[in-house]
CSV table of C-alpha atoms and ligand atoms in Angstrom, one decimal:
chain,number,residue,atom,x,y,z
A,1,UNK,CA,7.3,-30.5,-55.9
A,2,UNK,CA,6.5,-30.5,-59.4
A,3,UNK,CA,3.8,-30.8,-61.5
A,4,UNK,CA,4.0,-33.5,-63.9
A,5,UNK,CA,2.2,-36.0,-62.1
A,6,UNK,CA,-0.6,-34.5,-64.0
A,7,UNK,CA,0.1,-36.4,-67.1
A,8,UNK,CA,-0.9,-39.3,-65.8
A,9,UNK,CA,-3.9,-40.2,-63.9
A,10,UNK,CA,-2.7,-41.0,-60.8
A,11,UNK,CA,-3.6,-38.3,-58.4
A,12,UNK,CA,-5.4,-38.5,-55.2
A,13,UNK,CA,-6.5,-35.4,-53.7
A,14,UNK,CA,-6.9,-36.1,-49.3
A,15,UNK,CA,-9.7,-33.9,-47.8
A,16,UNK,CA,-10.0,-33.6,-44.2
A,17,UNK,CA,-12.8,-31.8,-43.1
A,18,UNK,CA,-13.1,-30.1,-39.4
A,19,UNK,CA,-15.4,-27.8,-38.2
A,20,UNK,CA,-14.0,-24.9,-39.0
A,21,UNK,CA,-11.0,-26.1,-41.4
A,22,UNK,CA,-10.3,-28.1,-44.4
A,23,UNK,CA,-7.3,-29.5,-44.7
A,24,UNK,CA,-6.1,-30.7,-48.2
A,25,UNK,CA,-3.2,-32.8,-50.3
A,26,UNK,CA,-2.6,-34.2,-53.4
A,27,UNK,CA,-0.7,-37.0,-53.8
A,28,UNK,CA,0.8,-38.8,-56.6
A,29,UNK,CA,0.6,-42.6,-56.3
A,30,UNK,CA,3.0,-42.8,-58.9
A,31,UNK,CA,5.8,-41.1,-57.6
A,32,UNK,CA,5.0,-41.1,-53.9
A,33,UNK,CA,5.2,-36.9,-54.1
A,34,UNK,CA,2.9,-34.5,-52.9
A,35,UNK,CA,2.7,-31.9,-55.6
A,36,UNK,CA,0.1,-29.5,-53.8
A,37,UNK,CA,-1.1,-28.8,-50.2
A,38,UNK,CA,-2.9,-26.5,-47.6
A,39,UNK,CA,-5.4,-25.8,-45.3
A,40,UNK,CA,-8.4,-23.6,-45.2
A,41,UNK,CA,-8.7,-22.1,-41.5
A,42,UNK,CA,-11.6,-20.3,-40.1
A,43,UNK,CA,-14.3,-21.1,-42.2
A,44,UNK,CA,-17.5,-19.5,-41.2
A,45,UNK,CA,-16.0,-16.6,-39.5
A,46,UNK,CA,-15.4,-13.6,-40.1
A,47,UNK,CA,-11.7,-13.8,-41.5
A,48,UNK,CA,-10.3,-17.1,-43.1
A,49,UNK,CA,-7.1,-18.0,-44.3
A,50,UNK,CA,-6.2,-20.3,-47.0
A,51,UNK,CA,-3.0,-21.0,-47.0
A,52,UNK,CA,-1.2,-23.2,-50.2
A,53,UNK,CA,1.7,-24.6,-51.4
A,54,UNK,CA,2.0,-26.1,-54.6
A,55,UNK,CA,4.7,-26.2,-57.6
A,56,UNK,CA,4.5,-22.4,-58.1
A,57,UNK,CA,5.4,-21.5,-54.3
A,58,UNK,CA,3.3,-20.5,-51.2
A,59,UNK,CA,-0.3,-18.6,-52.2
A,60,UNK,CA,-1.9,-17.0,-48.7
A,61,UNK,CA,-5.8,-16.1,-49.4
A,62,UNK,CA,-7.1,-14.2,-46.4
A,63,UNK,CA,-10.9,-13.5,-46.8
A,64,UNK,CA,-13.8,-14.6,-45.5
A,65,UNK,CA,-15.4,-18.1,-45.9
A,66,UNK,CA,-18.7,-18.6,-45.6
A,67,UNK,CA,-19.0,-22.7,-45.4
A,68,UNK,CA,-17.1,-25.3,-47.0
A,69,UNK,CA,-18.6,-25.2,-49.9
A,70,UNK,CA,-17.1,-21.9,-50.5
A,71,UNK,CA,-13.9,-23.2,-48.7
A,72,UNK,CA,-13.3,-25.9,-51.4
A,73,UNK,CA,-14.3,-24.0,-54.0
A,74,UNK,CA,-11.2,-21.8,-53.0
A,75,UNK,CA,-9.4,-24.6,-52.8
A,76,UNK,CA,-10.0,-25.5,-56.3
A,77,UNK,CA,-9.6,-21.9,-57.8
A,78,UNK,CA,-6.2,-22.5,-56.3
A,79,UNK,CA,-5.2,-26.2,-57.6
A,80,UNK,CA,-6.4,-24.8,-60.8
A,81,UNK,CA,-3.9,-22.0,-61.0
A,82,UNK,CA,-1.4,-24.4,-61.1
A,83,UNK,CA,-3.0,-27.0,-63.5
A,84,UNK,CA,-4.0,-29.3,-60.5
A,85,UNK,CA,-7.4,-28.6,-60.1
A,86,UNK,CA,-10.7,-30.2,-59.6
A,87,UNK,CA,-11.2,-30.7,-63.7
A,88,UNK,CA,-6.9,-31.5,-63.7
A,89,UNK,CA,-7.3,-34.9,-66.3
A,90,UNK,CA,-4.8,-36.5,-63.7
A,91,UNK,CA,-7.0,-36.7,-60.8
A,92,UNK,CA,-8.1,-39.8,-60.3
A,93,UNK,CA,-10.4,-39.8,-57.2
A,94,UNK,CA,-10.6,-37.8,-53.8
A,95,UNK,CA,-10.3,-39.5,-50.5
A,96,UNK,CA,-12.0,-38.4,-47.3
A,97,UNK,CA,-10.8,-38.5,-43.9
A,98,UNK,CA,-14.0,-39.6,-41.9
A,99,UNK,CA,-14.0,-40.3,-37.9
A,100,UNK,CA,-16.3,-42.9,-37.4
A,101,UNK,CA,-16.8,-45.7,-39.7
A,102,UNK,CA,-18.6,-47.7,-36.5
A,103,UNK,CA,-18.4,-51.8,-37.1
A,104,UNK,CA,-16.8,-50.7,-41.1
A,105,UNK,CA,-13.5,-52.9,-41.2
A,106,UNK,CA,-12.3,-51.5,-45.1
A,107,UNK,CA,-13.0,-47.4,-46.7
A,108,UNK,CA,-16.0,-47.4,-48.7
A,109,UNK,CA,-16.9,-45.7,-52.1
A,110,UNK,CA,-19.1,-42.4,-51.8
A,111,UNK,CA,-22.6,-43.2,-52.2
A,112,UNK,CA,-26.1,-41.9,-51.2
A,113,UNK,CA,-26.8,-45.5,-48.7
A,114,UNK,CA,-22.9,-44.5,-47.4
A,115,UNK,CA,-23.8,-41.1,-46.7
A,116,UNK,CA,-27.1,-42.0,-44.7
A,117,UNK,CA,-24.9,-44.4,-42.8
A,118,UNK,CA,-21.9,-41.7,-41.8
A,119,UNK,CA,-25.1,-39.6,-40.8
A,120,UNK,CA,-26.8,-42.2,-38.9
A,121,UNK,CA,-23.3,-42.3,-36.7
A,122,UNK,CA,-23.4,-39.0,-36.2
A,123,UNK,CA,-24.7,-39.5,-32.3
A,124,UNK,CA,-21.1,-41.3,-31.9
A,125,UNK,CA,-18.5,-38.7,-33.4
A,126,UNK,CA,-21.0,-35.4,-32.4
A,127,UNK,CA,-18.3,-32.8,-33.4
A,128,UNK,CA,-16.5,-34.8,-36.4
A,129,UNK,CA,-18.7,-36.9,-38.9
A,130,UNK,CA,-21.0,-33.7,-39.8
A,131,UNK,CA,-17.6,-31.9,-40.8
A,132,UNK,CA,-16.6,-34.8,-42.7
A,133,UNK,CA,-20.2,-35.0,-44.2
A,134,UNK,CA,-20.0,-31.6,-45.3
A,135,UNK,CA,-16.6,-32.1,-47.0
A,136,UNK,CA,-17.8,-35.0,-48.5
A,137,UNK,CA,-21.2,-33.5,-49.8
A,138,UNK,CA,-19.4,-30.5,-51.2
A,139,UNK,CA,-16.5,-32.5,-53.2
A,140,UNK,CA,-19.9,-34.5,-54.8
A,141,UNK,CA,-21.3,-31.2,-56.0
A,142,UNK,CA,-18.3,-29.9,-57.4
A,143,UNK,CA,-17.3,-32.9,-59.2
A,144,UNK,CA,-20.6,-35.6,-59.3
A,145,UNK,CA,-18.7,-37.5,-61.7
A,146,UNK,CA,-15.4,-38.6,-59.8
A,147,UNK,CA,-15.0,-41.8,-57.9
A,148,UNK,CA,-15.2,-40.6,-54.0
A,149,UNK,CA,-13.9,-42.5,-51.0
A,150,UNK,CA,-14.3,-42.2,-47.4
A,151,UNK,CA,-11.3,-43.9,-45.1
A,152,UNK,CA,-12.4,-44.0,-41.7
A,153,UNK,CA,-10.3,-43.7,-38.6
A,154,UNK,CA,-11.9,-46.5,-36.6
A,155,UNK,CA,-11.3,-49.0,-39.1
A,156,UNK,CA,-8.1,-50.6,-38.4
A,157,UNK,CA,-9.4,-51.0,-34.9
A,158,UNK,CA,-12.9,-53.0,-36.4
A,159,UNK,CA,-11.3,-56.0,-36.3
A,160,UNK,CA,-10.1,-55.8,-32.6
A,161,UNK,CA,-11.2,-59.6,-30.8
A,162,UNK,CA,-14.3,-59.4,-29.2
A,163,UNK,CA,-12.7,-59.3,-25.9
A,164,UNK,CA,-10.5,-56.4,-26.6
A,165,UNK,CA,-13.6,-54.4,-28.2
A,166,UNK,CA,-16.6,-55.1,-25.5
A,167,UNK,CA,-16.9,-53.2,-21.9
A,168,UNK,CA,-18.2,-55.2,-19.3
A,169,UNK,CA,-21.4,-53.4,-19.5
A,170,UNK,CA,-24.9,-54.9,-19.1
A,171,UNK,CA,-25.0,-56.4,-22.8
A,172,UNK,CA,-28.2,-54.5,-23.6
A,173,UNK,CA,-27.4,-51.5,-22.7
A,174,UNK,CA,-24.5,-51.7,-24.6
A,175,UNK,CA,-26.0,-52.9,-27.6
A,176,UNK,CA,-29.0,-50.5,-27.3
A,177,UNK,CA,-27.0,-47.6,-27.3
A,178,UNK,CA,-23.7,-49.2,-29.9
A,179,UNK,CA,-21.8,-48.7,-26.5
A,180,UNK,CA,-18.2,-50.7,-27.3
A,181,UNK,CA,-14.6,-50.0,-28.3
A,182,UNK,CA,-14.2,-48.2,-31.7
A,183,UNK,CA,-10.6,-47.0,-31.4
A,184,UNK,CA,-9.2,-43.8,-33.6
A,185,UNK,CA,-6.5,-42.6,-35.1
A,186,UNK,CA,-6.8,-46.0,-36.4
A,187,UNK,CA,-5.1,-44.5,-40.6
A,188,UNK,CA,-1.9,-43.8,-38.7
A,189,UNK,CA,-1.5,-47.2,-37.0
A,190,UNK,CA,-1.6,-48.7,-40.0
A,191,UNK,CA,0.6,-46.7,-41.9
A,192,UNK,CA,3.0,-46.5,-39.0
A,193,UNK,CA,2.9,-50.3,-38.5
A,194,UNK,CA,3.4,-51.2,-42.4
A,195,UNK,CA,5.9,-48.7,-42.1
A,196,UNK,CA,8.1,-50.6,-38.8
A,197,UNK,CA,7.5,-53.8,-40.9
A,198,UNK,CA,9.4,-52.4,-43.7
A,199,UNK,CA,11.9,-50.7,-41.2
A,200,UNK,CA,12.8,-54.1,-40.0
A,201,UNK,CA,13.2,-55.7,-43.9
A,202,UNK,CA,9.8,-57.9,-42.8
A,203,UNK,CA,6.4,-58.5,-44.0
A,204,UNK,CA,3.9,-57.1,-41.8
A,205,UNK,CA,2.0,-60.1,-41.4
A,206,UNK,CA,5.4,-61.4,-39.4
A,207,UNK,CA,5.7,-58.9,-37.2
A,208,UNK,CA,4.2,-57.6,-33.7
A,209,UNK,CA,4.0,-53.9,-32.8
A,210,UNK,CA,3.4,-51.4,-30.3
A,211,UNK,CA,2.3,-48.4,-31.9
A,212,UNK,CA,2.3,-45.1,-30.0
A,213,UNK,CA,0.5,-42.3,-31.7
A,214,UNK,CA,1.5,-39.4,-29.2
A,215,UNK,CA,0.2,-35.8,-30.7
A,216,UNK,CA,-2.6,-33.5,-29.3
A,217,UNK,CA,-4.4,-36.7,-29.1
A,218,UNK,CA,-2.6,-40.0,-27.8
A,219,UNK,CA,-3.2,-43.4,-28.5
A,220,UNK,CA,-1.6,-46.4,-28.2
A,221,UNK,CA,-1.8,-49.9,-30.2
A,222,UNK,CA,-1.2,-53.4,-30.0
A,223,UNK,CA,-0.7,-54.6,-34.0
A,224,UNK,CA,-0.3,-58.8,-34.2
A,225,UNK,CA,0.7,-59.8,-37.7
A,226,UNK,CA,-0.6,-56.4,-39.5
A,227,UNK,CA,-4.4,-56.8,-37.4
A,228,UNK,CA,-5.3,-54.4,-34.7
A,229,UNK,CA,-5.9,-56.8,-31.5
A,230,UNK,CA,-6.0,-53.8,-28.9
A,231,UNK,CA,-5.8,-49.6,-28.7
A,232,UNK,CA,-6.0,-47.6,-25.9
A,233,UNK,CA,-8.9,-44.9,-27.4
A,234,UNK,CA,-12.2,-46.8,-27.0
A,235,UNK,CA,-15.7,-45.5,-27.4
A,236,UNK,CA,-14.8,-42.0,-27.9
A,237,UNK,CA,-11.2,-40.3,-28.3
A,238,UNK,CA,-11.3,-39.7,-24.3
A,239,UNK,CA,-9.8,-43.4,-22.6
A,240,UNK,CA,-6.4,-44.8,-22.3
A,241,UNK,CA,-3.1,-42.2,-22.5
A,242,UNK,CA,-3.3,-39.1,-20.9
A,243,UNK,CA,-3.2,-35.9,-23.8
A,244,UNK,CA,-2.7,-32.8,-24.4
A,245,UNK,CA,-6.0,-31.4,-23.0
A,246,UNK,CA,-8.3,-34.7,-22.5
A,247,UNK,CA,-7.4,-37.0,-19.2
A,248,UNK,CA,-7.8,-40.8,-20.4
A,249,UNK,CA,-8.2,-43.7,-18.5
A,250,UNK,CA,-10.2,-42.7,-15.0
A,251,UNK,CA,-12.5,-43.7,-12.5
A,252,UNK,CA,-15.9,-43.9,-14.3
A,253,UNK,CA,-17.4,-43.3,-10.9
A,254,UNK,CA,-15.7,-39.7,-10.6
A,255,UNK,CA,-18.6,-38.8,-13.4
A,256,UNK,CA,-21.4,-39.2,-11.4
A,257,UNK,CA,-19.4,-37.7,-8.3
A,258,UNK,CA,-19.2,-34.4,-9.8
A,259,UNK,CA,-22.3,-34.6,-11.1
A,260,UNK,CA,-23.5,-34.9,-7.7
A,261,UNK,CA,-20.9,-33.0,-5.1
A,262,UNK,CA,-20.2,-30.4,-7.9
A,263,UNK,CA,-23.4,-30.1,-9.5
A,264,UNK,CA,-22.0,-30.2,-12.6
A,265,UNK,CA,-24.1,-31.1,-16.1
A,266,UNK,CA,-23.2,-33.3,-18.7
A,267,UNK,CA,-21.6,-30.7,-20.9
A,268,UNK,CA,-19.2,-29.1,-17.9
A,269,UNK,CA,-18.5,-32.9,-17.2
A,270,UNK,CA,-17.7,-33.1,-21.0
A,271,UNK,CA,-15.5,-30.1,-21.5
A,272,UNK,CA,-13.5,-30.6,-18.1
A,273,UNK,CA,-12.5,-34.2,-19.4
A,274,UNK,CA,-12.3,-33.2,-23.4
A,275,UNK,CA,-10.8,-29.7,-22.8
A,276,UNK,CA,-9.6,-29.2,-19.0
A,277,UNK,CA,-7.5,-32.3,-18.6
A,278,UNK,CA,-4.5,-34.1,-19.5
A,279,UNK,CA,-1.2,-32.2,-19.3
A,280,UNK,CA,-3.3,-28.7,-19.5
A,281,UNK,CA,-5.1,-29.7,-16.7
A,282,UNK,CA,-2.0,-30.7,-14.6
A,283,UNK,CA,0.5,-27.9,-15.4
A,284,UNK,CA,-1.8,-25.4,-17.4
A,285,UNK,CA,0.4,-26.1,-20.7
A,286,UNK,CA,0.1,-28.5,-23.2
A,287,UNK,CA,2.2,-28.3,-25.3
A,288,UNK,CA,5.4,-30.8,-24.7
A,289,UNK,CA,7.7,-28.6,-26.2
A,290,UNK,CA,6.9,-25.9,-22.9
A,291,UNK,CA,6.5,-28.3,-20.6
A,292,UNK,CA,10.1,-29.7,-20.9
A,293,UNK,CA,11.1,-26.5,-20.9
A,294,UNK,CA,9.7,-26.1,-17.4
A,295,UNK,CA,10.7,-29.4,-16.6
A,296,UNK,CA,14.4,-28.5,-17.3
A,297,UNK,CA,13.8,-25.2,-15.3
A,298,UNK,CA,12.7,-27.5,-12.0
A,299,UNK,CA,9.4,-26.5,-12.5
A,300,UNK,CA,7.2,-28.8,-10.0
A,301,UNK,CA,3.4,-29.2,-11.6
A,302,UNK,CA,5.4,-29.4,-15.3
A,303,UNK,CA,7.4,-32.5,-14.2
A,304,UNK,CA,4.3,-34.0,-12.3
A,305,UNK,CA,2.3,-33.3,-15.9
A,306,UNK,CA,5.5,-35.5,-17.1
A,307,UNK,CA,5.7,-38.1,-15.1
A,308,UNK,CA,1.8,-38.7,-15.0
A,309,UNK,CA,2.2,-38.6,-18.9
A,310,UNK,CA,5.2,-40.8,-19.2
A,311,UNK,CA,3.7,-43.2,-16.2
A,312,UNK,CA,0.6,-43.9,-18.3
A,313,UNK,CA,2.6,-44.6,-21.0
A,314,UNK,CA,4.8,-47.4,-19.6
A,315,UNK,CA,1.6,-49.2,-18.5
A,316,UNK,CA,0.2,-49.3,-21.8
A,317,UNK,CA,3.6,-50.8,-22.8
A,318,UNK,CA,3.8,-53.4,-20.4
A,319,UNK,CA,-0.2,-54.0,-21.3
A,320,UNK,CA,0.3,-54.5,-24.8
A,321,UNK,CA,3.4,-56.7,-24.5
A,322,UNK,CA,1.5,-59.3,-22.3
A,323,UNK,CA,-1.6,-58.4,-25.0
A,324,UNK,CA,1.0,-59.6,-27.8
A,325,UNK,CA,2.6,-62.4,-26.2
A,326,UNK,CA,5.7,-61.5,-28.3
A,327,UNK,CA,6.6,-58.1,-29.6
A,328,UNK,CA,9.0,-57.2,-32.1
A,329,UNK,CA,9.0,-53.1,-32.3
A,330,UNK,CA,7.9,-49.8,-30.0
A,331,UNK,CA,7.3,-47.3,-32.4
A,332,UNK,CA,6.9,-43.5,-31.6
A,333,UNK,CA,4.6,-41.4,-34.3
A,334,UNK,CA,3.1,-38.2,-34.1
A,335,UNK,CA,4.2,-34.8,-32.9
A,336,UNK,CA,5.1,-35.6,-29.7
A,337,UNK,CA,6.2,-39.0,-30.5
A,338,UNK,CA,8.6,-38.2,-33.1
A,339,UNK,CA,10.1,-34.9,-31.6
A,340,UNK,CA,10.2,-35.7,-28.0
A,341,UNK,CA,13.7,-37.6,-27.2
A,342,UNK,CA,13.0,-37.1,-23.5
A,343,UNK,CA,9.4,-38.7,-23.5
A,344,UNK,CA,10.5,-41.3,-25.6
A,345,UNK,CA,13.4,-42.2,-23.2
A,346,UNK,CA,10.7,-42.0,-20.0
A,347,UNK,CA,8.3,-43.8,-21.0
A,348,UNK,CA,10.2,-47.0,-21.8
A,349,UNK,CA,12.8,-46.7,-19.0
A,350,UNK,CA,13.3,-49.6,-16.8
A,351,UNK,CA,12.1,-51.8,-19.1
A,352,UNK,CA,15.0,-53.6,-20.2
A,353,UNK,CA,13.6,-56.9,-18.5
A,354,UNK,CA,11.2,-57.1,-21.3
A,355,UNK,CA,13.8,-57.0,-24.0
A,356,UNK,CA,13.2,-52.9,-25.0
A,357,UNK,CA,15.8,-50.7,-24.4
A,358,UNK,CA,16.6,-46.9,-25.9
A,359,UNK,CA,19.7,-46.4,-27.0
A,360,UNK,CA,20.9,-42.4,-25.5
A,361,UNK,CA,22.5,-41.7,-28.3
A,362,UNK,CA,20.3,-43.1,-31.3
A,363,UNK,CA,17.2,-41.5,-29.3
A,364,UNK,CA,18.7,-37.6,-28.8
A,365,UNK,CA,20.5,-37.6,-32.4
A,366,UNK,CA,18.8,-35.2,-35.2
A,367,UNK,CA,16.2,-37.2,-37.3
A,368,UNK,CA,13.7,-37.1,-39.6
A,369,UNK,CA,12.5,-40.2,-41.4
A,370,UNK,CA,11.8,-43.7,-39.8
A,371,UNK,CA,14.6,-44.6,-37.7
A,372,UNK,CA,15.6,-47.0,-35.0
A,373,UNK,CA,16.8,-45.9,-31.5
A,374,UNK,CA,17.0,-49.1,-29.6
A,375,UNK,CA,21.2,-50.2,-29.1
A,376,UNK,CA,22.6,-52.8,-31.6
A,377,UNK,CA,21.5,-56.8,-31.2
A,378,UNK,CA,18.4,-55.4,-28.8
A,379,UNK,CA,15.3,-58.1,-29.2
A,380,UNK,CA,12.8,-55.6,-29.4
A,381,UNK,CA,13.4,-53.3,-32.0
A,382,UNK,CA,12.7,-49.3,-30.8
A,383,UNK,CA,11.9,-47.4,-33.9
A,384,UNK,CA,10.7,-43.4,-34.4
A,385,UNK,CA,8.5,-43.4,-37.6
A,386,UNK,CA,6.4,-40.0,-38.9
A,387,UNK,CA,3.1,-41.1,-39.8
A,388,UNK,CA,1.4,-40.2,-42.7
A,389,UNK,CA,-2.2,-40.4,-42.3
A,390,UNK,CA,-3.0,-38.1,-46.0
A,391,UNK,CA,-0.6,-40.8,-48.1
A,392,UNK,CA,-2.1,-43.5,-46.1
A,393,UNK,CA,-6.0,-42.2,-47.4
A,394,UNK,CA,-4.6,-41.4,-50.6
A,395,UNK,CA,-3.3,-45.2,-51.1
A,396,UNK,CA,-6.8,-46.8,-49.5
A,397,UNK,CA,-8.5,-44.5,-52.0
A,398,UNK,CA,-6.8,-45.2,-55.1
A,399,UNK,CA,-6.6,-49.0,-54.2
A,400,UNK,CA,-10.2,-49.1,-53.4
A,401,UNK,CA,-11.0,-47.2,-57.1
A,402,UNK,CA,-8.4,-48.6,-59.4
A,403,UNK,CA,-7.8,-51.7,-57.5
A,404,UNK,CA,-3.8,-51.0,-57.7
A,405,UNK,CA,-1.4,-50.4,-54.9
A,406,UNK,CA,0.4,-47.5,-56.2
A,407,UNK,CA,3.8,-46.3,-54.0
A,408,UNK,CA,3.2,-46.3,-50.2
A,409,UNK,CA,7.0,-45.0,-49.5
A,410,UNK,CA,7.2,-41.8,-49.0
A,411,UNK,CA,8.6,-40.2,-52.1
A,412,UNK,CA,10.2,-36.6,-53.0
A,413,UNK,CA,7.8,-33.8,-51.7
B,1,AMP,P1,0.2,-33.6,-33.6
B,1,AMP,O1,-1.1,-33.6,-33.0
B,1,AMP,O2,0.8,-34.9,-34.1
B,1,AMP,O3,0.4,-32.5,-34.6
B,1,AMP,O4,1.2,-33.2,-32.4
B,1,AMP,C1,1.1,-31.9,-31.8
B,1,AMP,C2,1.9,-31.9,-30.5
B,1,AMP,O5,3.3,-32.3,-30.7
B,1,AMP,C3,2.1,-30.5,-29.9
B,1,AMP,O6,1.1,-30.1,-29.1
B,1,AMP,C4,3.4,-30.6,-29.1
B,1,AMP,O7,3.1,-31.0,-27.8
B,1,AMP,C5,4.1,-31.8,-29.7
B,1,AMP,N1,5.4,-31.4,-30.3
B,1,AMP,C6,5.7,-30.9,-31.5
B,1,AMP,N2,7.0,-30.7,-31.7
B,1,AMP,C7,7.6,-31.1,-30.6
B,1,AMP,C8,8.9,-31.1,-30.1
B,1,AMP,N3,9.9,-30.7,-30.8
B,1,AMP,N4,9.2,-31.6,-28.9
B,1,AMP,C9,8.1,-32.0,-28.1
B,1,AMP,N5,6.9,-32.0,-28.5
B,1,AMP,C10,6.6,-31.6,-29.7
């Protein structure tokens, strides 16, 4: 890290807003580095950390913070220390990660209309778009003067075909209640699938992809040509692969079953699905790093919690090839994704007949950066590639207020 991306004005600091956190980086769109990061945990109770790391080393802050507000200010007290803060003459504009953009195909600049719009989505993302609204709110009070954008994670997914994006529900029912297929986690599949593109020395508008985002949350994409045409996440983070804690695709008639034979309410229904399912739900872990521990121990639920994971997996595979027509790369991303040798192996066994294949070797070696793992000569190309989502909002932001692509390879951190 260093901090002489401050001469110039080519800074972006990322803000991602949860509840109770606030997750922030600065990134140079000159160099592709990432002079200063952190996150503020805990804000609201009665401890909170801030934890930094910037050119002068690590900087830990344990106190208590009351909202965001104070949160960020915190934040900038920090950045300042080391000449990067809020006032820094480098900073160009500050990019917000927001959930739900609803039908919004491109980030938008910060404005008053904007903000009534993020608000008026607020029914659709209950538990993220007032965090990003408050991070959003408190960056504009701090600093009314610099250009603001929000990059929304259902964008990339906006242009999905109509037939891709629409439930075969009653049509207006549907369009009553903006009941239809948003998608999420939609800044990573377009970094990651820019990113295979370069990988394989092609434009992205040549290639096809199969993009599987596998962390905490899971979803899956089908990428024709640089354009979302399908994802596995639909009208809320819950459908397609099966996660850490939240079950994905099921029977929509097992909700009114419980509600009936188990006499749950809406809200049990909602946390069992959200919070009680997926791997947790199956094995009681879920995290994949224990559960292939257990798995390699012979432990019976764990490799059940496995298989249902890696099974789910393979479908969306095999759905998204016949989706594509022709694909040219599976890519892995995300936590699980890019660390998990053994899921990554699973879920695409047996699938030589379609042209992927994972290479032992390739797959287990020790790896970092984007990297391909399917053997020599194969015809689909199996690639591991760490997404990016902060330098991905940093290089929407600073396009969208300076009109100039900046670096979008990862530089020296
Ligand atoms: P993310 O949401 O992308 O941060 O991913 C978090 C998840 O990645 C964790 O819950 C773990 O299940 C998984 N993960 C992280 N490191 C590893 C690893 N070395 N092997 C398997 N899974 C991992």
């Amino acid at each position: 890290m260093s901090g002489r991306e401050t001469a110039a004005r080519d800074l972006v600091l990322v803000l991602n807003s949860g509840s109770s956190s606030l997750k922030y980086q600065l990134v140079s769109m000159a160099t592709g580095g990432r002079p200063a990061a952190g996150i503020v945990g805990r804000i609201g109770e009665a401890e909170g950390r801030l934890a930094h790391s910037g050119p002068s080393g690590p900087v830990v802050r344990v106190e208590r913070f009351p909202d965001h507000g104070a949160a960020l200010r915190a934040v900038g007290e920090v950045l300042d220390a080391e000449g990067l803060g809020l006032g820094a003459p480098g900073l160009t504009a500050i990019g917000h990660r927001v959930v739900h953009g609803g039908d919004r195909t491109e980030p938008a600049l910060v404005d008053d209309a904007l903000l009534a719009e993020i608000e008026r989505l607020v029914p659709l993302a209950p538990l993220h778009n007032p965090a990003n609204l408050t991070g959003i709110r408190t960056a504009r009070a701090l600093r009314p003067d610099l250009p603001q954008a929000a990059v929304f994670d259902t964008a990339f997914h906006a242009t999905m075909p109509e037939a891709a994006a629409r439930y075969a529900l009653d049509t207006a029912t549907a369009d009553a209640y903006r009941i239809r297929r948003y998608g999420f986690h939609g800044t990573s599949h377009a970094y990651v699938s820019r990113e295979t593109a370069a990988l394989l020395g092609r434009a992205p508008a040549e290639v096809n992809v199969v993009v599987l985002h596998l962390g905490n949350g899971a979803s899956a994409s089908a990428v024709a040509g640089g354009r979302c045409v399908d994802t596995s996440m639909g009208f809320t983070p819950l459908e397609g692969l099966v996660m850490g804690t939240r079950s994905g695709d099921l029977d929509p008639a097992i909700v009114p079953y419980l509600i009936r034979e188990a006499g749950m309410g809406p809200d049990e229904v909602d946390e069992l699905l959200n919070r009680r399912s997926g791997l947790a739900g199956l094995c009681g872990d879920n995290d994949m790093r224990e559960i292939s521990r257990r798995v390699a121990d012979g432990d019976v639920r764990a490799t059940l919690a496995f298989d249902v994971y890696v099974h789910r997996l393979r479908k969306y595979v095999g759905a998204y090839c016949a989706v594509l027509g022709r694909v040219d790369a599976v890519v892995f991303t995300a936590g699980v994704g890019e660390n998990s040798a053994a899921v990554r192996a699973a879920a695409l066994h047996g699938l030589d007949g379609f042209g992927i294949a994972v290479d032992p070797a390739l797959n287990g070696a020790e790896g970092h950066g984007a990297r391909l793992i399917s053997p020599a000569g194969s015809r689909v190309a199996v690639a591991v590639v760490p997404t990016d989502e902060e330098r991905e909002i940093a290089r929407q932001t600073y396009q969208l207020v300076t009109g100039k692509g900046g670096t979008t390879s990862p530089g020296e951190e």
